[in-house]
Amino acid sequence: MKSSVFDGSWLADDSQRESYLVALKEEQDRLMNLEPKARDKGLIISETEPLLFAAKLFAGLASDFPVWLRASSLSSAEELEFAEIVDQCSARPSGIYVATGGTSGRLRFVCHTWSNLQAAVSSLQGRVGDKPLRSWCCLPLRHVGGLMQVFRAVMSGGNVVFGQYRDLLKNDISRNRIEGRFLSLVPTQLARLLDSSTAISNLRSTVAVFLGGGPIDSKLCQAARESRLPVAPTYGTTETAGMVSMLSPEHFLTGSVGAGSPLPGNDLDFDQGLLRIRSQSLCLGYHDRDFGRDSWFQTSDIGYWDEHGSLRIEGRVDHLINTGGVKVDPAKVESAILSTGMVEKCFVTGVPDPDWGRRLIAFCEPASTNSKDLVNALRDELEGAQFPKLLLPVSRLPLDEMGKPDARAISIALDGVC
């Protein structure tokens, strides 16, 4: 394991480094005194504070523990499911177990090792240059989008600064904490930051803004280009430790679209329209299933290569909503709604319906959206089952910790409407 793990040099801020080293020592001491039965279960990390999270993570890895990264809050059913998974996997190899949504709707964890995470870091360096990777991290560490920023710093000899994405809205944020660094955002976060001239100025000072984790609509891309932001659209999965394809900021700013070409060490192709990946950074497998060596990982993403050789993702087969016997891609409905220019953001989901099976509901931001005018504008864009049965204007879409629409909060909101 890299010496920077134990001296904290992967942290750019001296005060953060001191806090991390104290927490690391305390966690190492605690783990040394654990009973064998507790050691077999591994180390469960649910902290949201990044320094404490990182201290526990590296203490666990240094002690050869299986390390489980879980949400800070789970429903009672999810708590039981998680406990069963950990109990059943006591004989699994050590590594980092990261939660992924999968296609089944149940909890699933992928197992990453130091080796395949190193491959992911080397893959990115093969595209951006073999140099220390310096990041400003505002994504939660229990997801690969945040976790990999830590490992990039440790494994490349770089460093990281932790913050919140809303810090970019502040005039008093220290520019030298952001300038010359890589930054990772999801589309919803970037869209909200583009409303602020201060945030735009801060984003311009970065080396690149890696943008991934969800569909990127053309309106957002155009706004980012007009603001001259060094955006680098990416595509990646939890299973591959993050990005496997990237469009450079230079190509983005000249009008190129999509997620660019594969990073070194990654093969991507399509099997009947579904993307599959063979990657040096592919995880060992899921908590309940191993992947074979050099195996192809079959995603649920639908897409193609455009005429410029850039990866284009159109949706997910496991996100299709069956309504009235017709399978509807919510991403395409969202795109149609956004293309009207009458809403700033939207989220389309399906709710149980005795007649339709699932009923399409569209949340639209802002609350001042005129539903009647929006319906009229969509008549030529959508047809039949694609048309939402209900348009709900809201003041602000609820977001989860990754800055994506919070499905659980939206479901609770729908209980009072449907």
Short mmCIF file of C-alpha atoms in Angstrom, two decimals:
data_model
loop_
_atom_site.label_atom_id
_atom_site.label_comp_id
_atom_site.label_asym_id
_atom_site.label_seq_id
_atom_site.Cartn_x
_atom_site.Cartn_y
_atom_site.Cartn_z
CA MET A 1 0.00 0.00 0.00
CA LYS A 2 1.25 3.49 -0.87
CA SER A 3 3.11 5.40 1.83
CA SER A 4 0.86 8.41 1.22
CA VAL A 5 -1.97 6.43 2.85
CA PHE A 6 -0.07 6.51 6.16
CA ASP A 7 1.45 10.00 6.02
CA GLY A 8 -1.65 11.72 4.62
CA SER A 9 0.24 13.42 1.78
CA TRP A 10 -2.68 12.60 -0.55
CA LEU A 11 -4.57 15.39 1.23
CA ALA A 12 -3.79 18.91 0.03
CA ASP A 13 -4.98 20.69 3.17
CA ASP A 14 -2.66 20.53 6.21
CA SER A 15 -5.51 20.74 8.73
CA GLN A 16 -7.42 17.98 6.94
CA ARG A 17 -4.26 15.87 6.93
CA GLU A 18 -3.84 16.18 10.71
CA SER A 19 -7.47 15.21 11.35
CA TYR A 20 -7.18 12.25 8.98
CA LEU A 21 -4.00 10.90 10.63
CA VAL A 22 -5.57 11.05 14.11
CA ALA A 23 -8.67 9.19 12.85
CA LEU A 24 -6.52 6.65 10.98
CA LYS A 25 -4.50 5.79 14.09
CA GLU A 26 -7.65 5.45 16.21
CA GLU A 27 -9.27 3.14 13.68
CA GLN A 28 -6.15 0.99 13.32
CA ASP A 29 -6.02 0.57 17.11
CA ARG A 30 -9.72 -0.32 17.21
CA LEU A 31 -9.41 -2.94 14.48
CA MET A 32 -6.45 -4.60 16.21
CA ASN A 33 -8.64 -5.34 19.23
CA LEU A 34 -11.63 -6.77 17.38
CA GLU A 35 -12.82 -10.29 18.17
CA PRO A 36 -12.28 -12.88 15.37
CA LYS A 37 -16.04 -13.15 14.74
CA ALA A 38 -16.30 -9.41 14.17
CA ARG A 39 -13.23 -9.47 11.89
CA ASP A 40 -14.86 -12.12 9.71
CA LYS A 41 -17.80 -9.80 8.97
CA GLY A 42 -15.45 -7.10 7.83
CA LEU A 43 -15.57 -3.35 8.29
CA ILE A 44 -18.81 -1.48 7.57
CA ILE A 45 -18.43 2.21 6.73
CA SER A 46 -21.47 4.50 6.65
CA GLU A 47 -19.91 7.84 7.65
CA THR A 48 -20.62 10.84 5.45
CA GLU A 49 -17.66 12.94 6.67
CA PRO A 50 -14.93 12.26 4.07
CA LEU A 51 -11.87 12.35 6.36
CA LEU A 52 -13.33 9.85 8.81
CA PHE A 53 -14.59 7.75 5.91
CA ALA A 54 -11.13 7.66 4.31
CA ALA A 55 -9.42 6.88 7.62
CA LYS A 56 -11.67 3.89 8.20
CA LEU A 57 -11.33 2.75 4.60
CA PHE A 58 -7.52 2.67 4.61
CA ALA A 59 -7.31 1.22 8.12
CA GLY A 60 -9.54 -1.62 6.97
CA LEU A 61 -7.58 -2.24 3.77
CA ALA A 62 -4.25 -2.16 5.64
CA SER A 63 -5.63 -4.83 8.00
CA ASP A 64 -6.82 -6.94 5.04
CA PHE A 65 -10.50 -6.55 5.96
CA PRO A 66 -13.44 -6.82 3.59
CA VAL A 67 -14.68 -3.21 3.61
CA TRP A 68 -18.38 -2.57 3.00
CA LEU A 69 -19.49 0.89 1.88
CA ARG A 70 -23.15 1.43 2.69
CA ALA A 71 -25.58 4.32 2.88
CA SER A 72 -25.79 6.25 6.14
CA SER A 73 -29.53 5.56 6.27
CA LEU A 74 -31.38 2.49 5.02
CA SER A 75 -35.00 1.47 5.30
CA SER A 76 -35.77 -1.30 7.81
CA ALA A 77 -36.12 -3.79 4.93
CA GLU A 78 -32.77 -2.67 3.46
CA GLU A 79 -31.13 -2.99 6.89
CA LEU A 80 -32.22 -6.61 7.11
CA GLU A 81 -31.14 -7.30 3.55
CA PHE A 82 -27.72 -5.73 4.14
CA ALA A 83 -27.18 -7.73 7.34
CA GLU A 84 -28.00 -10.96 5.49
CA ILE A 85 -25.56 -10.10 2.70
CA VAL A 86 -22.71 -9.44 5.13
CA ASP A 87 -23.44 -12.64 7.07
CA GLN A 88 -23.52 -14.72 3.89
CA CYS A 89 -20.28 -13.21 2.56
CA SER A 90 -17.99 -13.75 5.55
CA ALA A 91 -15.84 -16.07 3.40
CA ARG A 92 -15.54 -13.60 0.51
CA PRO A 93 -12.12 -12.13 -0.33
CA SER A 94 -10.97 -8.88 1.20
CA GLY A 95 -11.51 -5.77 -0.88
CA ILE A 96 -13.87 -2.82 -1.16
CA TYR A 97 -17.53 -3.69 -1.55
CA VAL A 98 -19.38 -0.83 -3.25
CA ALA A 99 -23.16 -0.73 -3.63
CA THR A 100 -24.64 -0.61 -7.11
CA GLY A 101 -28.24 -0.39 -8.24
CA GLY A 102 -28.05 -3.36 -10.58
CA THR A 103 -31.18 -4.37 -12.46
CA SER A 104 -33.09 -6.27 -9.79
CA GLY A 105 -34.02 -3.45 -7.41
CA ARG A 106 -32.30 -5.23 -4.52
CA LEU A 107 -29.04 -4.42 -2.79
CA ARG A 108 -25.97 -5.56 -4.68
CA PHE A 109 -22.30 -4.93 -4.05
CA VAL A 110 -19.32 -5.12 -6.39
CA CYS A 111 -15.90 -6.16 -5.07
CA HIS A 112 -13.00 -3.90 -6.01
CA THR A 113 -9.35 -4.60 -5.26
CA TRP A 114 -6.27 -2.41 -5.07
CA SER A 115 -5.16 -3.94 -8.36
CA ASN A 116 -8.21 -3.12 -10.45
CA LEU A 117 -8.49 0.36 -8.91
CA GLN A 118 -4.86 0.96 -9.92
CA ALA A 119 -5.81 -0.10 -13.45
CA ALA A 120 -8.60 2.51 -13.45
CA VAL A 121 -6.17 5.23 -12.35
CA SER A 122 -3.60 4.21 -14.98
CA SER A 123 -6.33 4.20 -17.61
CA LEU A 124 -7.25 7.82 -16.88
CA GLN A 125 -3.59 8.85 -16.81
CA GLY A 126 -3.22 7.26 -20.23
CA ARG A 127 -5.69 9.84 -21.53
CA VAL A 128 -4.94 13.00 -19.50
CA GLY A 129 -1.19 12.47 -19.05
CA ASP A 130 1.04 10.44 -16.75
CA LYS A 131 1.16 13.04 -13.99
CA PRO A 132 -0.09 13.41 -10.41
CA LEU A 133 -3.88 13.71 -10.40
CA ARG A 134 -5.15 16.59 -8.28
CA SER A 135 -8.89 16.78 -7.57
CA TRP A 136 -11.48 18.89 -5.79
CA CYS A 137 -13.97 16.30 -4.54
CA CYS A 138 -17.61 17.08 -3.79
CA LEU A 139 -19.12 13.63 -4.40
CA PRO A 140 -19.76 11.10 -1.59
CA LEU A 141 -16.97 8.56 -1.14
CA ARG A 142 -19.28 5.56 -0.94
CA HIS A 143 -19.88 5.91 -4.69
CA VAL A 144 -17.09 5.34 -7.22
CA GLY A 145 -17.41 8.93 -8.48
CA GLY A 146 -16.06 10.20 -5.15
CA LEU A 147 -14.05 7.14 -4.13
CA MET A 148 -11.89 7.17 -7.25
CA GLN A 149 -10.80 10.76 -6.63
CA VAL A 150 -9.17 9.55 -3.42
CA PHE A 151 -7.47 6.59 -5.12
CA ARG A 152 -6.31 8.76 -8.02
CA ALA A 153 -4.57 11.04 -5.54
CA VAL A 154 -3.02 8.16 -3.56
CA MET A 155 -1.92 6.10 -6.55
CA SER A 156 -0.65 8.92 -8.78
CA GLY A 157 1.13 10.97 -6.13
CA GLY A 158 -1.47 13.71 -6.40
CA ASN A 159 -3.79 15.13 -3.77
CA VAL A 160 -7.40 16.01 -3.13
CA VAL A 161 -9.40 18.78 -1.47
CA PHE A 162 -12.85 18.01 -0.09
CA GLY A 163 -15.79 20.38 -0.38
CA GLN A 164 -19.48 20.64 -1.25
CA TYR A 165 -20.58 21.44 -4.79
CA ARG A 166 -22.54 24.43 -3.48
CA ASP A 167 -19.21 25.88 -2.29
CA LEU A 168 -18.62 26.75 -5.94
CA LEU A 169 -21.38 29.34 -5.63
CA LYS A 170 -19.41 31.31 -3.05
CA ASN A 171 -17.29 34.36 -3.83
CA ASP A 172 -15.05 33.75 -0.82
CA ILE A 173 -13.99 30.23 -1.77
CA SER A 174 -10.21 30.09 -2.10
CA ARG A 175 -9.44 29.88 -5.83
CA ASN A 176 -6.18 28.03 -5.23
CA ARG A 177 -8.22 25.17 -3.74
CA ILE A 178 -9.88 24.62 -7.12
CA GLU A 179 -7.58 26.06 -9.77
CA GLY A 180 -5.69 23.50 -11.83
CA ARG A 181 -7.65 20.56 -10.40
CA PHE A 182 -10.03 17.97 -11.81
CA LEU A 183 -13.64 18.16 -10.68
CA SER A 184 -16.42 15.57 -11.03
CA LEU A 185 -20.10 16.51 -11.24
CA VAL A 186 -23.40 14.96 -12.28
CA PRO A 187 -25.56 16.84 -14.82
CA THR A 188 -28.08 18.17 -12.28
CA GLN A 189 -25.29 19.76 -10.24
CA LEU A 190 -23.75 21.41 -13.30
CA ALA A 191 -27.14 22.73 -14.41
CA ARG A 192 -27.66 24.47 -11.07
CA LEU A 193 -24.14 25.87 -11.00
CA LEU A 194 -24.61 27.41 -14.45
CA ASP A 195 -27.13 29.82 -12.92
CA SER A 196 -24.26 31.50 -11.03
CA SER A 197 -21.54 33.67 -12.59
CA THR A 198 -19.37 32.96 -9.53
CA ALA A 199 -19.67 29.22 -10.01
CA ILE A 200 -18.92 29.56 -13.73
CA SER A 201 -15.75 31.50 -12.93
CA ASN A 202 -14.68 28.83 -10.44
CA LEU A 203 -15.40 26.01 -12.90
CA ARG A 204 -13.37 27.72 -15.63
CA SER A 205 -10.30 27.53 -13.42
CA THR A 206 -10.32 23.71 -13.33
CA VAL A 207 -8.35 21.44 -15.65
CA ALA A 208 -11.51 19.55 -16.53
CA VAL A 209 -15.00 18.95 -15.20
CA PHE A 210 -15.70 15.24 -15.55
CA LEU A 211 -19.44 14.98 -16.21
CA GLY A 212 -21.23 11.65 -15.83
CA GLY A 213 -23.67 9.63 -13.80
CA GLY A 214 -26.70 10.38 -15.96
CA PRO A 215 -28.00 11.66 -19.31
CA ILE A 216 -26.62 15.02 -20.45
CA ASP A 217 -29.15 16.96 -22.50
CA SER A 218 -28.15 19.16 -25.43
CA LYS A 219 -29.42 22.33 -23.72
CA LEU A 220 -27.03 21.78 -20.80
CA CYS A 221 -24.13 21.09 -23.16
CA GLN A 222 -24.80 24.27 -25.10
CA ALA A 223 -24.98 26.37 -21.93
CA ALA A 224 -21.68 24.90 -20.73
CA ARG A 225 -20.03 25.64 -24.10
CA GLU A 226 -21.32 29.21 -24.10
CA SER A 227 -19.77 29.62 -20.64
CA ARG A 228 -16.48 28.15 -21.99
CA LEU A 229 -16.34 25.46 -19.32
CA PRO A 230 -13.77 22.65 -19.74
CA VAL A 231 -16.40 19.91 -19.53
CA ALA A 232 -15.37 16.31 -20.23
CA PRO A 233 -18.47 14.09 -20.65
CA THR A 234 -17.75 10.56 -19.45
CA TYR A 235 -19.29 7.12 -19.32
CA GLY A 236 -18.54 4.58 -16.61
CA THR A 237 -20.03 2.02 -14.26
CA THR A 238 -19.61 1.01 -10.64
CA GLU A 239 -18.37 -2.37 -11.91
CA THR A 240 -15.47 -0.78 -13.84
CA ALA A 241 -14.46 1.61 -11.02
CA GLY A 242 -15.80 4.57 -12.90
CA MET A 243 -15.11 5.99 -16.32
CA VAL A 244 -14.15 3.84 -19.29
CA SER A 245 -14.85 6.45 -21.97
CA MET A 246 -14.35 10.21 -22.14
CA LEU A 247 -14.76 13.15 -24.49
CA SER A 248 -11.96 15.68 -24.04
CA PRO A 249 -12.80 19.27 -23.05
CA GLU A 250 -11.19 20.46 -26.29
CA HIS A 251 -13.52 18.37 -28.42
CA PHE A 252 -16.50 19.24 -26.23
CA LEU A 253 -15.91 22.97 -26.64
CA THR A 254 -15.72 22.64 -30.43
CA GLY A 255 -19.17 21.02 -30.53
CA SER A 256 -18.48 17.29 -30.28
CA VAL A 257 -21.10 15.25 -28.43
CA GLY A 258 -21.36 11.93 -26.62
CA ALA A 259 -18.94 10.30 -24.18
CA GLY A 260 -15.99 10.17 -26.55
CA SER A 261 -13.72 7.19 -27.11
CA PRO A 262 -12.63 4.37 -24.77
CA LEU A 263 -9.83 5.07 -22.32
CA PRO A 264 -6.71 2.89 -22.61
CA GLY A 265 -7.24 -0.62 -21.25
CA ASN A 266 -10.95 -0.71 -22.15
CA ASP A 267 -12.81 -2.42 -24.99
CA LEU A 268 -16.40 -1.36 -25.66
CA ASP A 269 -18.82 -2.78 -28.20
CA PHE A 270 -22.52 -3.41 -28.69
CA ASP A 271 -24.43 -6.67 -28.64
CA GLN A 272 -27.91 -6.20 -30.11
CA GLY A 273 -27.80 -2.53 -29.09
CA LEU A 274 -26.65 -3.18 -25.50
CA LEU A 275 -23.22 -1.93 -24.47
CA ARG A 276 -20.72 -4.45 -23.12
CA ILE A 277 -17.29 -3.73 -21.66
CA ARG A 278 -14.03 -5.60 -21.23
CA SER A 279 -11.84 -3.62 -18.88
CA GLN A 280 -8.63 -3.98 -16.89
CA SER A 281 -10.44 -2.12 -14.10
CA LEU A 282 -13.39 -4.53 -13.98
CA CYS A 283 -14.20 -5.65 -10.44
CA LEU A 284 -13.81 -9.24 -9.20
CA GLY A 285 -17.55 -9.63 -9.37
CA TYR A 286 -20.64 -9.12 -7.24
CA HIS A 287 -20.91 -10.15 -3.62
CA ASP A 288 -22.76 -13.27 -4.77
CA ARG A 289 -21.08 -13.96 -8.13
CA ASP A 290 -17.54 -13.87 -9.50
CA PHE A 291 -16.63 -12.58 -12.95
CA GLY A 292 -14.25 -14.60 -15.08
CA ARG A 293 -10.79 -13.32 -15.94
CA ASP A 294 -10.87 -10.98 -18.98
CA SER A 295 -14.65 -11.43 -19.15
CA TRP A 296 -17.05 -9.06 -20.85
CA PHE A 297 -19.38 -7.12 -18.59
CA GLN A 298 -22.87 -6.77 -20.06
CA THR A 299 -24.48 -3.44 -19.17
CA SER A 300 -28.15 -2.49 -19.47
CA ASP A 301 -27.31 0.65 -21.45
CA ILE A 302 -28.65 1.11 -24.96
CA GLY A 303 -26.47 3.03 -27.38
CA TYR A 304 -24.23 3.22 -30.44
CA TRP A 305 -21.07 4.78 -31.90
CA ASP A 306 -21.81 7.96 -33.86
CA GLU A 307 -20.14 8.93 -37.12
CA HIS A 308 -17.26 10.56 -35.21
CA GLY A 309 -16.58 7.45 -33.13
CA SER A 310 -18.06 8.95 -29.97
CA LEU A 311 -20.04 6.79 -27.56
CA ARG A 312 -23.73 7.68 -27.47
CA ILE A 313 -26.00 6.29 -24.73
CA GLU A 314 -29.73 6.53 -25.40
CA GLY A 315 -31.18 4.93 -22.27
CA ARG A 316 -31.33 1.81 -20.14
CA VAL A 317 -33.34 -1.28 -20.92
CA ASP A 318 -33.96 -1.83 -17.19
CA HIS A 319 -35.44 1.68 -16.86
CA LEU A 320 -38.18 1.11 -19.43
CA ILE A 321 -41.67 1.65 -18.03
CA ASN A 322 -44.38 -0.76 -19.16
CA THR A 323 -47.56 1.28 -19.42
CA GLY A 324 -50.62 -0.13 -21.15
CA GLY A 325 -48.48 -2.91 -22.64
CA VAL A 326 -46.05 -0.44 -24.26
CA LYS A 327 -42.47 -0.05 -23.02
CA VAL A 328 -41.57 3.63 -22.68
CA ASP A 329 -38.08 5.04 -22.14
CA PRO A 330 -38.45 7.79 -19.50
CA ALA A 331 -35.21 9.43 -20.69
CA LYS A 332 -36.78 10.12 -24.09
CA VAL A 333 -39.88 11.61 -22.47
CA GLU A 334 -37.68 13.82 -20.29
CA SER A 335 -35.74 14.92 -23.37
CA ALA A 336 -38.96 15.87 -25.15
CA ILE A 337 -40.17 17.88 -22.15
CA LEU A 338 -36.86 19.72 -21.83
CA SER A 339 -36.78 20.46 -25.57
CA THR A 340 -39.90 22.63 -25.21
CA GLY A 341 -37.84 25.16 -23.27
CA MET A 342 -40.73 25.56 -20.84
CA VAL A 343 -39.11 23.72 -17.91
CA GLU A 344 -35.64 23.83 -16.42
CA LYS A 345 -35.50 20.24 -15.14
CA CYS A 346 -37.74 17.21 -15.12
CA PHE A 347 -37.90 13.63 -13.91
CA VAL A 348 -40.23 11.00 -15.35
CA THR A 349 -41.18 7.89 -13.39
CA GLY A 350 -43.91 5.27 -13.30
CA VAL A 351 -46.36 4.49 -10.49
CA PRO A 352 -48.61 1.42 -10.12
CA ASP A 353 -51.95 1.74 -11.88
CA PRO A 354 -54.79 -0.86 -11.97
CA ASP A 355 -55.61 -0.13 -15.62
CA TRP A 356 -52.26 0.78 -17.17
CA GLY A 357 -49.92 -1.37 -15.09
CA ARG A 358 -47.67 1.67 -14.63
CA ARG A 359 -48.76 5.28 -15.04
CA LEU A 360 -46.27 7.88 -16.30
CA ILE A 361 -45.74 10.89 -14.01
CA ALA A 362 -43.51 13.84 -14.89
CA PHE A 363 -42.10 16.15 -12.21
CA CYS A 364 -41.21 19.51 -13.72
CA GLU A 365 -39.17 22.35 -12.24
CA PRO A 366 -39.97 25.21 -11.57
CA ALA A 367 -43.31 25.35 -9.75
CA SER A 368 -44.43 28.16 -12.06
CA THR A 369 -44.53 25.75 -15.02
CA ASN A 370 -47.87 26.07 -16.81
CA SER A 371 -49.04 22.46 -17.14
CA LYS A 372 -51.71 23.27 -19.74
CA ASP A 373 -49.27 25.07 -22.04
CA LEU A 374 -46.72 22.28 -21.58
CA VAL A 375 -49.30 19.65 -22.56
CA ASN A 376 -50.09 21.60 -25.73
CA ALA A 377 -46.39 21.93 -26.57
CA LEU A 378 -45.88 18.19 -26.21
CA ARG A 379 -48.71 17.11 -28.50
CA ASP A 380 -46.41 17.00 -31.52
CA GLU A 381 -43.47 15.54 -29.57
CA LEU A 382 -45.05 12.59 -27.77
CA GLU A 383 -47.75 10.13 -28.65
CA GLY A 384 -49.90 7.51 -26.98
CA ALA A 385 -48.27 5.76 -24.06
CA GLN A 386 -45.32 8.20 -24.07
CA PHE A 387 -47.54 11.02 -22.86
CA PRO A 388 -47.39 11.45 -19.05
CA LYS A 389 -50.72 10.96 -17.36
CA LEU A 390 -49.81 13.67 -14.85
CA LEU A 391 -47.49 16.69 -15.00
CA LEU A 392 -46.47 17.92 -11.54
CA PRO A 393 -44.75 21.33 -11.30
CA VAL A 394 -42.42 21.52 -8.27
CA SER A 395 -40.26 24.32 -6.89
CA ARG A 396 -37.23 22.04 -6.79
CA LEU A 397 -36.61 18.41 -7.66
CA PRO A 398 -35.44 16.50 -4.57
CA LEU A 399 -31.88 15.27 -5.10
CA ASP A 400 -29.97 12.45 -3.45
CA GLU A 401 -26.38 12.67 -2.18
CA MET A 402 -25.06 12.22 -5.73
CA GLY A 403 -27.06 15.17 -7.02
CA LYS A 404 -29.45 12.92 -8.95
CA PRO A 405 -33.27 12.95 -8.62
CA ASP A 406 -34.03 11.22 -5.32
CA ALA A 407 -36.35 8.36 -6.25
CA ARG A 408 -37.24 7.63 -2.62
CA ALA A 409 -38.21 11.24 -1.84
CA ILE A 410 -40.16 11.45 -5.09
CA SER A 411 -42.00 8.23 -4.24
CA ILE A 412 -43.01 9.68 -0.85
CA ALA A 413 -44.24 12.85 -2.56
CA LEU A 414 -46.30 10.79 -4.98
CA ASP A 415 -48.08 9.01 -2.13
CA GLY A 416 -49.93 12.22 -1.39
CA VAL A 417 -50.88 12.80 -5.03
CA CYS A 418 -51.63 9.45 -6.66
#
